[in-house]
GROMACS .gro file of C-alpha atoms in nm:
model
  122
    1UNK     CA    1  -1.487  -1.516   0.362
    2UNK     CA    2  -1.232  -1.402   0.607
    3UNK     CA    3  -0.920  -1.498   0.340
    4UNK     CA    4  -1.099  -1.364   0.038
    5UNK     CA    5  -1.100  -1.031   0.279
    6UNK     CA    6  -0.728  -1.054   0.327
    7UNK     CA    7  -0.657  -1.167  -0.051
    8UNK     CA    8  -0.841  -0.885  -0.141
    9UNK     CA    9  -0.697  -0.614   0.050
   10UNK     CA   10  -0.334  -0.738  -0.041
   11UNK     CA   11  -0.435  -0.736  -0.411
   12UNK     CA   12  -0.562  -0.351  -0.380
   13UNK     CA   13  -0.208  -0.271  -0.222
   14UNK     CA   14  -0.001  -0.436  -0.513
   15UNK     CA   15  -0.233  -0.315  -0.769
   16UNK     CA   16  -0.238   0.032  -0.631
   17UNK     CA   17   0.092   0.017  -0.527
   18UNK     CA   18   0.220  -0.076  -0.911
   19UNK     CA   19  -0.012   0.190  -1.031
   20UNK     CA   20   0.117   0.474  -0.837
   21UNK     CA   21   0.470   0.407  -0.926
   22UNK     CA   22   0.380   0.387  -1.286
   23UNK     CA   23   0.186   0.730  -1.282
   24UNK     CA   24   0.442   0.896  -1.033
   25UNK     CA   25   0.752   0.798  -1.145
   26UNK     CA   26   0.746   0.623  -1.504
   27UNK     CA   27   0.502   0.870  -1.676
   28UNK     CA   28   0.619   1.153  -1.499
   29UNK     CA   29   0.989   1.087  -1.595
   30UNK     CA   30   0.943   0.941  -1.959
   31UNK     CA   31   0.718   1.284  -2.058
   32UNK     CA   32   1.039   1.475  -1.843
   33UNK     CA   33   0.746   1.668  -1.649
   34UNK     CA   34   1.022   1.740  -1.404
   35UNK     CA   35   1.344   1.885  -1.447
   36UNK     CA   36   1.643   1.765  -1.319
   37UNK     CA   37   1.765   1.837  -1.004
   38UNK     CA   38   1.783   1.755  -0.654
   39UNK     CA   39   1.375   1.841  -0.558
   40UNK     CA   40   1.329   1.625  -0.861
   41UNK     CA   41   1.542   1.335  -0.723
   42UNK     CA   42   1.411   1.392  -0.367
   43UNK     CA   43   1.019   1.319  -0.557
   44UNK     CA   44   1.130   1.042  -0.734
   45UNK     CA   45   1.263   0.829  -0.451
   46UNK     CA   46   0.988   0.937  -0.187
   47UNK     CA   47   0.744   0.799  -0.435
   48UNK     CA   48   0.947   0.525  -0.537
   49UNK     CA   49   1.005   0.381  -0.174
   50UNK     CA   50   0.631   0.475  -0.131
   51UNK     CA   51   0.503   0.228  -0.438
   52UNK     CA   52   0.774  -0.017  -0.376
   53UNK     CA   53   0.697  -0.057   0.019
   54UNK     CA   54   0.348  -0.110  -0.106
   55UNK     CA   55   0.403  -0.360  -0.352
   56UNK     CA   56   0.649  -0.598  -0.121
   57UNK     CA   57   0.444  -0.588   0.155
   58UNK     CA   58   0.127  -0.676  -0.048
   59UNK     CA   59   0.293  -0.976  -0.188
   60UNK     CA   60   0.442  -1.072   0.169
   61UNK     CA   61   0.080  -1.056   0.245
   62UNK     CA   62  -0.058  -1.241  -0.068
   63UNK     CA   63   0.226  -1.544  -0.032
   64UNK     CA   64   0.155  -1.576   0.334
   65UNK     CA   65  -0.226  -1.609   0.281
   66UNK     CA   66  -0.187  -1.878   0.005
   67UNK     CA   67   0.114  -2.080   0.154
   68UNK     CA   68  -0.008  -2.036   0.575
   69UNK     CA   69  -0.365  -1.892   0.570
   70UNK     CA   70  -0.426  -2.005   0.935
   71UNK     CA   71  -0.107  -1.769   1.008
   72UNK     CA   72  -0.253  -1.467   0.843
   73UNK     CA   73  -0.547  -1.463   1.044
   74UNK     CA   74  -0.335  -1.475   1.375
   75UNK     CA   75  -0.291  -1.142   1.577
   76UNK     CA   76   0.100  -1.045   1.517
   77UNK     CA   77  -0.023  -1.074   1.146
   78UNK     CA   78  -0.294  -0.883   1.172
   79UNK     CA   79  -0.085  -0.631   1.408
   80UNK     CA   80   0.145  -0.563   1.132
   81UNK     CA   81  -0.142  -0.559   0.872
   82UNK     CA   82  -0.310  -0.269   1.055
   83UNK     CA   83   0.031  -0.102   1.115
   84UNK     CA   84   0.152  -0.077   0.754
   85UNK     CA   85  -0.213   0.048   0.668
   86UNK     CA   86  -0.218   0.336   0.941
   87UNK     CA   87   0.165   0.420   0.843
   88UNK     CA   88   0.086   0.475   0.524
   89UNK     CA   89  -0.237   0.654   0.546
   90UNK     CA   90   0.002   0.899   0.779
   91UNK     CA   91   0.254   0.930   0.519
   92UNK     CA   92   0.018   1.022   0.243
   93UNK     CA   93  -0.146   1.298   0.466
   94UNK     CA   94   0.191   1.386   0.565
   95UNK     CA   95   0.395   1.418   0.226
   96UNK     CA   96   0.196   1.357  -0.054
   97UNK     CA   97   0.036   1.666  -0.182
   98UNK     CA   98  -0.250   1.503  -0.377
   99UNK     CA   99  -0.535   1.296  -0.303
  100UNK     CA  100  -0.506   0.991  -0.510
  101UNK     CA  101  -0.231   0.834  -0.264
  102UNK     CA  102  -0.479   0.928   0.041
  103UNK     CA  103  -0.785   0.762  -0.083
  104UNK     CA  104  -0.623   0.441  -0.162
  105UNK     CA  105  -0.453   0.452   0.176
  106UNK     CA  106  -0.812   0.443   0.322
  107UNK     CA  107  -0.922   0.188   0.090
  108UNK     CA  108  -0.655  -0.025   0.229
  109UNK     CA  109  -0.712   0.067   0.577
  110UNK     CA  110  -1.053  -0.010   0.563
  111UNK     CA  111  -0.959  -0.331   0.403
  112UNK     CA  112  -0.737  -0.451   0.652
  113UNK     CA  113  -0.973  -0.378   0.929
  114UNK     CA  114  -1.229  -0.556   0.796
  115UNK     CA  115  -1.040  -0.853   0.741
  116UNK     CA  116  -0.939  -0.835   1.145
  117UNK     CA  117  -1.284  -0.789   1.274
  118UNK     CA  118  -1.392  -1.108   1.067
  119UNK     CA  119  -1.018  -1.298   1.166
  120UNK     CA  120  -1.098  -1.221   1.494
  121UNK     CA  121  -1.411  -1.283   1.553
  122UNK     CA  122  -1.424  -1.619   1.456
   0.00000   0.00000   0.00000
């Protein structure tokens, strides 16, 4: 139960992660909702980095479960799980204007602590 926890919350991230840069960026810059400029570039890349950061780190997460599962359950693990989660939660309150980006940040967050409570306490 505890891996299926951690596969699942890694899964949201890449999923969620690959969906917001497709509805941010692709759709956004294919329909040329923006014009171009520097405020333009400056949205781009913030939600680029944002997606992208989400998407590496949930397949880090996904490759370590499957190849090492008994190191994914282990505390610096689980440190850096929990860190990535409340760093992007902050960053969505912080600089993303809508609430799509915030609620999967939860989702995540909620994930990953539930997957630590169960590593943990066995």
């Amino acid at each position: 139960m505890r891996m299926t926890l951690w596969l699942i919350a890694y899964g949201w991230v890449i999923v969620t992660g690959s969906m917001h840069f497709m509805v941010d960026v692709v759709s956004q810059y294919v329909r040329g909702v923006r014009a171009p400029g520097t405020e333009s570039t400056y949205y781009y890349g913030m939600n680029t980095a944002f997606a992208l950061g989400e998407v590496l780190f949930g397949l880090f997460g996904l490759i370590l479960c499957l190849k090492a599962p008994q190191l994914a359950a282990e505390w610096p693990a689980v440190t850096l799980a929990i860190a990535a989660a409340l760093a992007w939660l902050a960053f969505s309150f912080m600089f993303l204007p809508y609430r799509e980006p915030k609620i999967i940040s939860f989702i995540f967050a909620l994930l990953v602590i539930a997957a630590a409570v169960k590593s943990l306490a066995l």
